[in-house]
Amino acid sequence: MKLTIYLAGQIHDDWREDVKEKANKRELPLEFVGPQTNHERSDNVGEDIIGKQPGNYYKDDAASAINNLRTQVLMQKADLVIALFGEKYKQWNTAMDVSTALALNKPTIIIRPESLIHPLKELSNKANVTVETIDQALDVIAYIYE
Amino acid sequence: MKLTIYLAGQIHDDWREDVKEKANKRELPLEFVGPQTNHERSDNVGEDIIGKQPGNYYKDDAASAINNLRTQVLMQKADLVIALFGEKYKQWNTAMDVSTALALNKPTIIIRPESLIHPLKELSNKANVTVETIDQALDVIAYIYE
Amino acid sequence: MKLTIYLAGQIHDDWREDVKEKANKRELPLEFVGPQTNHERSDNVGEDIIGKQPGNYYKDDAASAINNLRTQVLMQKADLVIALFGEKYKQWNTAMDVSTALALNKPTIIIRPESLIHPLKELSNKANVTVETIDQALDVIAYIYE
Amino acid sequence: MKLTIYLAGQIHDDWREDVKEKANKRELPLEFVGPQTNHERSDNVGEDIIGKQPGNYYKDDAASAINNLRTQVLMQKADLVIALFGEKYKQWNTAMDVSTALALNKPTIIIRPESLIHPLKELSNKANVTVETIDQALDVIAYIYE
Amino acid sequence: MKLTIYLAGQIHDDWREDVKEKANKRELPLEFVGPQTNHERSDNVGEDIIGKQPGNYYKDDAASAINNLRTQVLMQKADLVIALFGEKYKQWNTAMDVSTALALNKPTIIIRPESLIHPLKELSNKANVTVETIDQALDVIAYIYE
Amino acid sequence: MKLTIYLAGQIHDDWREDVKEKANKRELPLEFVGPQTNHERSDNVGEDIIGKQPGNYYKDDAASAINNLRTQVLMQKADLVIALFGEKYKQWNTAMDVSTALALNKPTIIIRPESLIHPLKELSNKANVTVETIDQALDVIAYIYE
Amino acid sequence: MKLTIYLAGQIHDDWREDVKEKANKRELPLEFVGPQTNHERSDNVGEDIIGKQPGNYYKDDAASAINNLRTQVLMQKADLVIALFGEKYKQWNTAMDVSTALALNKPTIIIRPESLIHPLKELSNKANVTVETIDQALDVIAYIYE
Amino acid sequence: MKLTIYLAGQIHDDWREDVKEKANKRELPLEFVGPQTNHERSDNVGEDIIGKQPGNYYKDDAASAINNLRTQVLMQKADLVIALFGEKYKQWNTAMDVSTALALNKPTIIIRPESLIHPLKELSNKANVTVETIDQALDVIAYIYE
């Protein structure tokens, strides 16, 4: 049984590659999808496609419309969502993706460092499982196949 | 036609009182509901009710379960959600409440300062309307009654 | 049993007043809601509330966000939708409101002149009932109370 | 990951062929579905199958029932909807298809010329993304695969 | 706690009056709604409102559109459905109303004579409760208030 | 694009074989599912599996539970429902299956003889398309592939 | 803001009276609904209304159909569910009511003694809040009104 | 047509192996999924993955979060649920799984010994079919393929 997993979360480092490699080593039959991880492309995609906008607000709105469409298409394909929160950045998108996933009845795992226990407590309580490392998240998924 | 409005957002100042007063002055037939705004009570409610927990993680989880139940009951009663993001704090709960409201098909207005345009762009694109001040949010609601 | 009725359709003449008067004369216990019928206000509401926009596209988008929020709040309160199509104007909003109402399981009556039978045929086939005059629409609603 | 795309919109020129060719050139793994594009067949299908009807209204209603069934079957198979509005024709069907797609939670892209910004503003505000050309719509879809 | 009850079933005798009288005697706080029980009016309502149709099929379709709208409005208001099947008539509408009610999650009671056990067995198995008399149906409803 | 079609309706003759043969000849990529068509087996399946019941009511209820489970599994797999009503039998199951299919958003075609226009008018008005012959129903399905 | 609360759980002692009295003392604006608490009546209601059944299985099935209808009507009216598990009895109905409530998006509080932590762990993890005493459950509800 | 079946119920003996073998012998095209059947692993999985917890309540809660995620992923993949209740153990999880399955519109078969007729009567009345042996459950599934 193959599962498709949406990897929500910040796009400032290559944690998604780490997930994929580790899943590969465990030989789990998983397909991963997720947001655009080229940060500059993600920020500029509105102007790249629709053309120059009259200011930052409009540039951001044009980009986010396309990023939201991408997320909606791919999350609807997913059987499960992993969301990683790091210590930097506000990451409201990650919180948005977790909440949307839960409302769509998608099983969801949060990965967050110990330092974020308090600010993430309500979201963590709503998610199915909260862990601290990528390895633990993959342990949970591997458990489905045991 | 009376509308019930859930006021999502940080609980570190008394912006909800400001909303209520201004709505009162305009004589709009609104009922407001929202989270526990006594921050200490909100953080301690798990231990207050269920008893001493073995550490901060468990204390936070106990509190958040009760806060989430409160939010669910009141948001289901709401016809519309106003969510205010301020410059301080991570406010993941606010992002969670907005996304949940949108998934439940509740019309939602975001209030956020200009400085948060970029980090909130995806959430703002998903919400019905985004404004910068409480007065503008009430202008939008008043418009429903025109 | 009181029913709330959303009156979708063009805002270029005062057909809604006609509906209300005729319903009043029949003493039907109906409450009517609908879009902003002051055309200028409807077009300008985005700039009125959020401020000057950098061009017509942005002005229109700001206005339509607020008009859509208004429609969503009021249509969710409605038990039934009446949508009037006239011979002038493109009235895509009316088609949008009818389709949204049907998707939300709201019983829907279309009023349209004979000349629009052909271009409206798919929408008319999806709606519950299609008639040609306001009186006929009220006949249908009065029939619910017989 | 293969995506199925419903191409809503007018059937008076061969814009759908243009979409397919351009998607082919980009080697995107897309399958396209859409309405009957033979206009005469679309208008006559009711009488073609069910037999002569007693007038144009009945002929139109018989045809639209079958066209609506076709749309429902194919749109339920789609992962994404592209809707093209042109300057001619009223195209209420297109507005109906967009609204139905959005109510079914299908990500939706509108293509419309600059001249239609104003009359389509509410629909455009509701859709995920609005662009002006077929190439831009395919840019958006290609972005999902980046 | 007041309950609204939709009375589905044939309209060839006055069984609904019987239900209302008996409910009155028991002083149950019930409000009853249901289809048009004037058979002639029900059959003619399409032509009465929309005008002469070109044959029986079209007359019937016009009437049924309006009867279906009435049923949809009133059933959405109902907390519970009672459906009575008698020995005469095909009563496909009653089967349709029961199935729709069950799909809408409305608790449903079927009343049917012993002679219809076999032909109604699948519908009866799907309904919440099946009884043989109006008194038994009211016993079930009275039990909710015990 | 392969479609799965549930064939609802009476099981007293072999009309389903007729549908399959005719679909085969047209080389339509259809898979057909439907109820148990061995009438005796269908009536006895409850006692066949669960054992002797204390009377006809209980025998019928045991059989219908299993028949309903079968229908639910197979209808959930279907993209489209064809329901045939004949002149004999009460066929409440067919009416039940059509209504359930429509509530599940499954496109539905009714086949019924002219003589049943009047008693089936409400159901027919709710279904997507109503025709009189198996050939017409297959014409409608073939149209989806044009 | 008045809330309606469904009290699920065993009917072998008068814990519901305890809840009501304590809620009264706190002057909380709550309305309580729940199952038939007269155990004998609950077990016999099938035979009481429908008549003598041919054995215990059939007697039980007739009673449970009516009890399930009662639960469905009242739980649909509820804003919140409290479910009490005691040390005696299997209480599968209580587990069924909690799961149904959660699937219907009703906020749910479980009350269970410490001795049941282990067997109830999955259900407790799914519920919003789990406490050990009636007073704690009312503390949670009172918190909604703070 | 392949069906995926979730096997809910106690994990204290190897009844699932029995189901699989018997299905194999009948050559039914079924795929089986279900909970972790290694009891110790199931109870410890929370601490195994997340680390030592401060007591039994917390150990149980950590394990159940992961078990619930597993159940949610696999039950969403299932076309049908078989739930076996035995005479030992409280098996609230099984009752929870049945209720969740029914709320998700999954056809469900209960297997329970005669001795449990009374305590399981409400759950049994809600399920599609209740039988006493594994063979009978497979008879019901085989019937779908007849």
XYZ file of N, CA, C and O in Angstrom, chain A residues 22-131:
440
model
N 15.966 9.424 4.181
C 15.745 8.501 5.297
C 14.605 7.530 5.001
O 14.639 6.364 5.399
N 13.584 8.002 4.310
C 12.478 7.115 3.930
C 12.973 6.079 2.925
O 12.571 4.907 2.958
N 13.843 6.528 2.038
C 14.437 5.622 1.045
C 15.216 4.501 1.696
O 15.079 3.331 1.337
N 16.043 4.873 2.664
C 16.862 3.875 3.373
C 16.002 2.829 4.060
O 16.362 1.666 4.146
N 14.834 3.261 4.565
C 13.933 2.313 5.229
C 13.083 1.546 4.218
O 12.282 0.697 4.589
N 13.201 1.901 2.955
C 12.431 1.250 1.887
C 10.926 1.307 2.114
O 10.201 0.335 1.874
N 10.475 2.483 2.573
C 9.035 2.683 2.740
C 8.441 3.105 1.398
O 9.012 3.962 0.709
N 7.285 2.551 1.007
C 6.685 2.885 -0.301
C 5.952 4.225 -0.262
O 4.731 4.266 -0.373
N 6.700 5.306 -0.115
C 6.098 6.628 0.039
C 6.398 7.517 -1.163
O 7.475 7.444 -1.743
N 5.412 8.356 -1.514
C 5.626 9.410 -2.500
C 5.481 10.740 -1.762
O 4.513 10.945 -1.029
N 6.460 11.640 -1.958
C 6.410 12.918 -1.252
C 6.029 14.065 -2.188
O 6.518 14.140 -3.314
N 5.161 14.939 -1.707
C 4.847 16.169 -2.429
C 4.969 17.330 -1.443
O 5.042 17.121 -0.230
N 4.983 18.548 -1.959
C 5.121 19.680 -1.051
C 5.174 20.992 -1.802
O 4.995 21.033 -3.028
N 5.394 22.088 -1.071
C 5.403 23.412 -1.698
C 6.656 23.605 -2.543
O 7.590 22.814 -2.488
N 6.653 24.666 -3.300
C 7.851 25.116 -4.014
C 8.936 25.418 -2.981
O 8.707 26.233 -2.085
N 10.094 24.791 -3.110
C 11.122 25.019 -2.083
C 12.199 26.013 -2.526
O 13.083 26.336 -1.751
N 12.127 26.467 -3.764
C 13.013 27.550 -4.188
C 12.367 28.847 -3.707
O 11.362 29.300 -4.282
N 12.929 29.430 -2.639
C 12.275 30.538 -1.958
C 12.024 31.735 -2.890
O 10.940 32.327 -2.897
N 13.025 32.049 -3.687
C 12.911 33.207 -4.570
C 11.805 32.972 -5.613
O 10.976 33.844 -5.873
N 11.813 31.767 -6.171
C 10.774 31.431 -7.146
C 9.390 31.515 -6.495
O 8.458 32.049 -7.083
N 9.279 31.001 -5.294
C 8.005 31.027 -4.578
C 7.525 32.473 -4.364
O 6.349 32.782 -4.533
N 8.428 33.348 -4.012
C 8.052 34.739 -3.768
C 7.732 35.492 -5.060
O 6.935 36.439 -5.055
N 8.378 35.087 -6.155
C 8.225 35.848 -7.404
C 7.229 35.253 -8.380
O 6.977 35.839 -9.440
N 6.693 34.075 -8.072
C 5.929 33.358 -9.092
C 4.739 34.157 -9.630
O 4.368 34.045 -10.808
N 4.154 35.009 -8.794
C 3.042 35.829 -9.265
C 3.479 36.758 -10.383
O 2.885 36.771 -11.467
N 4.535 37.510 -10.130
C 5.047 38.416 -11.173
C 5.652 37.642 -12.334
O 5.535 38.063 -13.490
N 6.280 36.511 -12.049
C 6.845 35.695 -13.131
C 5.763 35.312 -14.144
O 5.990 35.322 -15.353
N 4.604 34.980 -13.677
C 3.549 34.489 -14.576
C 2.610 35.616 -15.010
O 2.281 35.745 -16.183
N 2.152 36.431 -14.072
C 1.110 37.409 -14.388
C 1.696 38.756 -14.811
O 1.033 39.548 -15.472
N 2.941 39.013 -14.440
C 3.579 40.281 -14.824
C 3.762 41.198 -13.629
O 3.197 40.961 -12.555
N 4.526 42.238 -13.852
C 4.873 43.232 -12.831
C 3.631 43.743 -12.103
O 2.631 44.121 -12.733
N 3.680 43.771 -10.786
C 2.566 44.275 -9.980
C 2.908 45.648 -9.398
O 4.081 45.979 -9.233
N 1.906 46.442 -9.041
C 2.158 47.824 -8.588
C 2.559 47.932 -7.114
O 2.015 48.765 -6.397
N 3.473 47.103 -6.657
C 3.917 47.222 -5.266
C 3.998 45.863 -4.606
O 3.522 44.857 -5.150
N 4.588 45.859 -3.418
C 4.852 44.573 -2.759
C 3.600 43.824 -2.342
O 3.531 42.605 -2.423
N 2.613 44.551 -1.842
C 1.390 43.878 -1.428
C 0.800 43.086 -2.599
O 0.407 41.923 -2.460
N 0.761 43.703 -3.776
C 0.137 43.072 -4.941
C 1.010 41.948 -5.486
O 0.513 40.927 -5.958
N 2.324 42.141 -5.412
C 3.252 41.077 -5.798
C 3.054 39.845 -4.902
O 3.008 38.707 -5.365
N 2.948 40.095 -3.613
C 2.766 38.992 -2.659
C 1.433 38.289 -2.868
O 1.336 37.068 -2.771
N 0.399 39.081 -3.134
C -0.926 38.476 -3.293
C -0.967 37.607 -4.552
O -1.538 36.514 -4.546
N -0.330 38.075 -5.636
C -0.291 37.299 -6.880
C 0.470 35.987 -6.676
O 0.048 34.922 -7.157
N 1.579 36.054 -5.943
C 2.348 34.837 -5.688
C 1.573 33.870 -4.802
O 1.542 32.653 -5.054
N 0.951 34.393 -3.777
C 0.312 33.497 -2.814
C -0.882 32.788 -3.438
O -1.196 31.651 -3.089
N -1.574 33.447 -4.383
C -2.697 32.780 -5.050
C -2.208 31.515 -5.755
O -2.851 30.457 -5.694
N -1.064 31.622 -6.409
C -0.534 30.468 -7.145
C 0.037 29.427 -6.186
O -0.163 28.219 -6.364
N 0.693 29.870 -5.143
C 1.180 28.908 -4.148
C 0.027 28.177 -3.466
O 0.111 26.977 -3.220
N -1.047 28.896 -3.160
C -2.203 28.242 -2.536
C -2.848 27.223 -3.470
O -3.273 26.156 -3.032
N -2.928 27.539 -4.760
C -3.472 26.566 -5.714
C -2.610 25.306 -5.732
O -3.130 24.192 -5.698
N -1.296 25.496 -5.776
C -0.392 24.343 -5.766
C -0.615 23.456 -4.522
O -0.742 22.241 -4.617
N -0.685 24.121 -3.367
C -0.886 23.371 -2.118
C -2.208 22.604 -2.150
O -2.279 21.447 -1.736
N -3.261 23.258 -2.655
C -4.578 22.609 -2.659
C -4.573 21.356 -3.537
O -5.069 20.296 -3.144
N -3.987 21.469 -4.742
C -3.920 20.312 -5.643
C -3.163 19.165 -4.979
O -3.625 18.024 -4.953
N -2.002 19.474 -4.410
C -1.149 18.405 -3.887
C -1.649 17.853 -2.555
O -1.554 16.649 -2.312
N -2.200 18.706 -1.722
C -2.690 18.188 -0.438
C -3.897 17.274 -0.636
O -4.084 16.307 0.094
N -4.737 17.598 -1.636
C -5.875 16.716 -1.924
C -5.413 15.328 -2.370
O -6.148 14.354 -2.254
N -4.229 15.224 -2.905
C -3.689 13.923 -3.322
C -3.068 13.160 -2.139
O -2.752 11.976 -2.265
N -2.799 13.865 -1.042
C -2.027 13.256 0.049
C -2.889 12.396 0.976
O -4.052 12.698 1.222
N -2.275 11.304 1.495
C -2.919 10.449 2.502
C -2.557 10.898 3.909
O -3.212 10.510 4.882
N -1.521 11.697 4.019
C -0.974 12.031 5.340
C -0.143 13.308 5.181
O 0.451 13.540 4.127
N -0.094 14.134 6.216
C 0.681 15.370 6.172
C 1.714 15.362 7.296
O 1.390 15.016 8.438
N 2.970 15.686 6.965
C 3.997 15.959 7.976
C 4.290 17.453 7.919
O 4.542 17.984 6.835
N 4.233 18.121 9.076
C 4.501 19.562 9.116
C 5.648 19.830 10.062
O 5.574 19.472 11.238
N 6.697 20.462 9.548
C 7.862 20.768 10.391
C 7.917 22.256 10.726
O 7.880 23.107 9.831
N 7.967 22.540 12.026
C 8.170 23.908 12.486
C 9.603 24.032 12.999
O 10.051 23.193 13.784
N 10.306 25.078 12.560
C 11.658 25.298 13.066
C 11.646 26.497 14.000
O 10.620 27.141 14.220
N 12.809 26.822 14.528
C 12.843 27.899 15.523
C 12.812 29.283 14.898
O 12.460 30.261 15.547
N 13.195 29.358 13.638
C 13.180 30.662 12.991
C 11.881 30.848 12.196
O 11.163 29.915 11.932
N 11.619 32.056 11.800
C 10.494 32.387 10.911
C 9.146 32.229 11.619
O 8.993 31.480 12.571
N 8.171 32.940 11.079
C 6.846 32.921 11.691
C 6.054 31.679 11.283
O 5.278 31.138 12.048
N 6.252 31.224 10.040
C 5.684 29.955 9.613
C 4.169 29.846 9.787
O 3.644 28.814 10.172
N 3.479 30.941 9.492
C 2.027 30.872 9.563
C 1.472 29.945 8.484
O 0.430 29.346 8.647
N 2.172 29.859 7.371
C 1.732 28.923 6.334
C 1.687 27.497 6.850
O 0.803 26.723 6.492
N 2.680 27.153 7.652
C 2.705 25.791 8.177
C 1.493 25.553 9.072
O 0.814 24.524 8.971
N 1.192 26.525 9.935
C 0.022 26.406 10.801
C -1.260 26.318 9.960
O -2.170 25.547 10.255
N -1.290 27.103 8.886
C -2.441 27.095 7.981
C -2.582 25.722 7.316
O -3.677 25.162 7.230
N -1.466 25.163 6.867
C -1.527 23.862 6.200
C -1.956 22.752 7.161
O -2.741 21.871 6.792
N -1.452 22.794 8.386
C -1.856 21.779 9.370
C -3.354 21.864 9.621
O -4.065 20.850 9.614
N -3.865 23.069 9.834
C -5.289 23.222 10.151
C -6.161 22.804 8.982
O -7.204 22.178 9.161
N -5.720 23.158 7.772
C -6.495 22.761 6.600
C -6.482 21.245 6.459
O -7.519 20.622 6.198
N -5.323 20.638 6.653
C -5.216 19.181 6.569
C -6.151 18.516 7.576
O -6.889 17.588 7.239
N -6.150 19.009 8.807
C -7.010 18.406 9.833
C -8.480 18.577 9.474
O -9.281 17.655 9.633
N -8.852 19.739 8.948
C -10.246 19.956 8.559
C -10.636 19.061 7.384
O -11.794 18.700 7.233
N -9.663 18.701 6.544
C -9.926 17.779 5.427
C -9.825 16.319 5.863
O -9.864 15.420 5.037
N -9.651 16.082 7.148
C -9.581 14.710 7.685
C -8.306 13.973 7.253
O -8.297 12.752 7.139
N -7.232 14.728 6.998
C -5.943 14.114 6.661
C -5.178 13.862 7.958
O -4.939 14.819 8.728
N -4.731 12.645 8.218
C -3.901 12.390 9.402
C -2.640 13.248 9.333
O -2.024 13.362 8.264
N -2.253 13.870 10.451
C -1.193 14.883 10.443
C -0.211 14.702 11.602
O -0.615 14.516 12.741
N 1.087 14.759 11.252
C 2.169 14.665 12.239
C 2.901 16.005 12.267
O 3.302 16.502 11.213
N 3.069 16.578 13.445
C 3.865 17.805 13.601
C 5.261 17.432 14.110
O 5.386 16.615 15.023
N 6.279 18.031 13.502
C 7.644 17.951 14.035
C 8.009 19.345 14.539
O 7.935 20.310 13.768
N 8.373 19.457 15.822
C 8.775 20.782 16.326
C 9.793 20.585 17.436
O 9.777 19.607 18.157
N 10.735 21.559 17.585
C 11.721 21.450 18.647
C 11.065 21.700 20.006
O 9.990 22.318 20.082
N 11.724 21.232 21.052
C 11.196 21.376 22.412
C 10.881 22.841 22.728
O 9.922 23.135 23.441
N 11.670 23.748 22.152
C 11.481 25.167 22.478
C 10.137 25.710 21.990
O 9.696 26.773 22.417
N 9.491 25.003 21.099
C 8.218 25.508 20.575
C 7.006 24.831 21.216
O 5.872 25.023 20.766
N 7.235 24.033 22.235
C 6.096 23.358 22.877
C 5.003 24.362 23.243
O 3.838 24.176 22.893
N 5.387 25.434 23.932
C 4.357 26.347 24.420
C 3.603 27.077 23.302
O 2.369 27.001 23.264
N 4.292 27.751 22.378
C 3.507 28.481 21.360
C 2.704 27.576 20.427
O 1.728 28.017 19.827
N 3.108 26.319 20.305
C 2.384 25.422 19.392
C 1.401 24.510 20.121
O 0.874 23.577 19.525
N 1.137 24.773 21.394
C 0.396 23.767 22.154
C -1.010 23.484 21.624
O -1.436 22.333 21.591
N -1.744 24.496 21.197
C -3.108 24.227 20.710
C -3.074 23.452 19.381
O -3.876 22.561 19.143
N -2.148 23.832 18.517
C -2.061 23.147 17.226
C -1.621 21.692 17.432
O -2.153 20.757 16.827
N -0.656 21.518 18.300
C -0.138 20.198 18.617
C -1.234 19.312 19.207
O -1.350 18.124 18.901
N -2.063 19.894 20.049
C -3.158 19.130 20.658
C -4.178 18.681 19.619
O -4.822 17.633 19.756
N -4.329 19.468 18.551
C -5.295 19.123 17.490
C -4.730 18.092 16.510
O -5.482 17.310 15.930
N -3.416 18.139 16.269
C -2.796 17.206 15.321
C -2.873 15.783 15.869
O -3.114 15.579 17.053
N -2.667 14.799 15.014
C -2.716 13.418 15.492
C -1.544 13.114 16.408
O -1.715 12.550 17.487
N -0.334 13.454 15.957
C 0.868 13.088 16.697
C 1.852 14.253 16.587
O 1.949 14.882 15.527
N 2.587 14.544 17.669
C 3.649 15.549 17.617
C 4.962 14.903 18.059
O 4.997 14.233 19.087
N 6.001 15.122 17.255
C 7.318 14.563 17.589
C 8.365 15.667 17.470
O 8.048 16.801 17.094
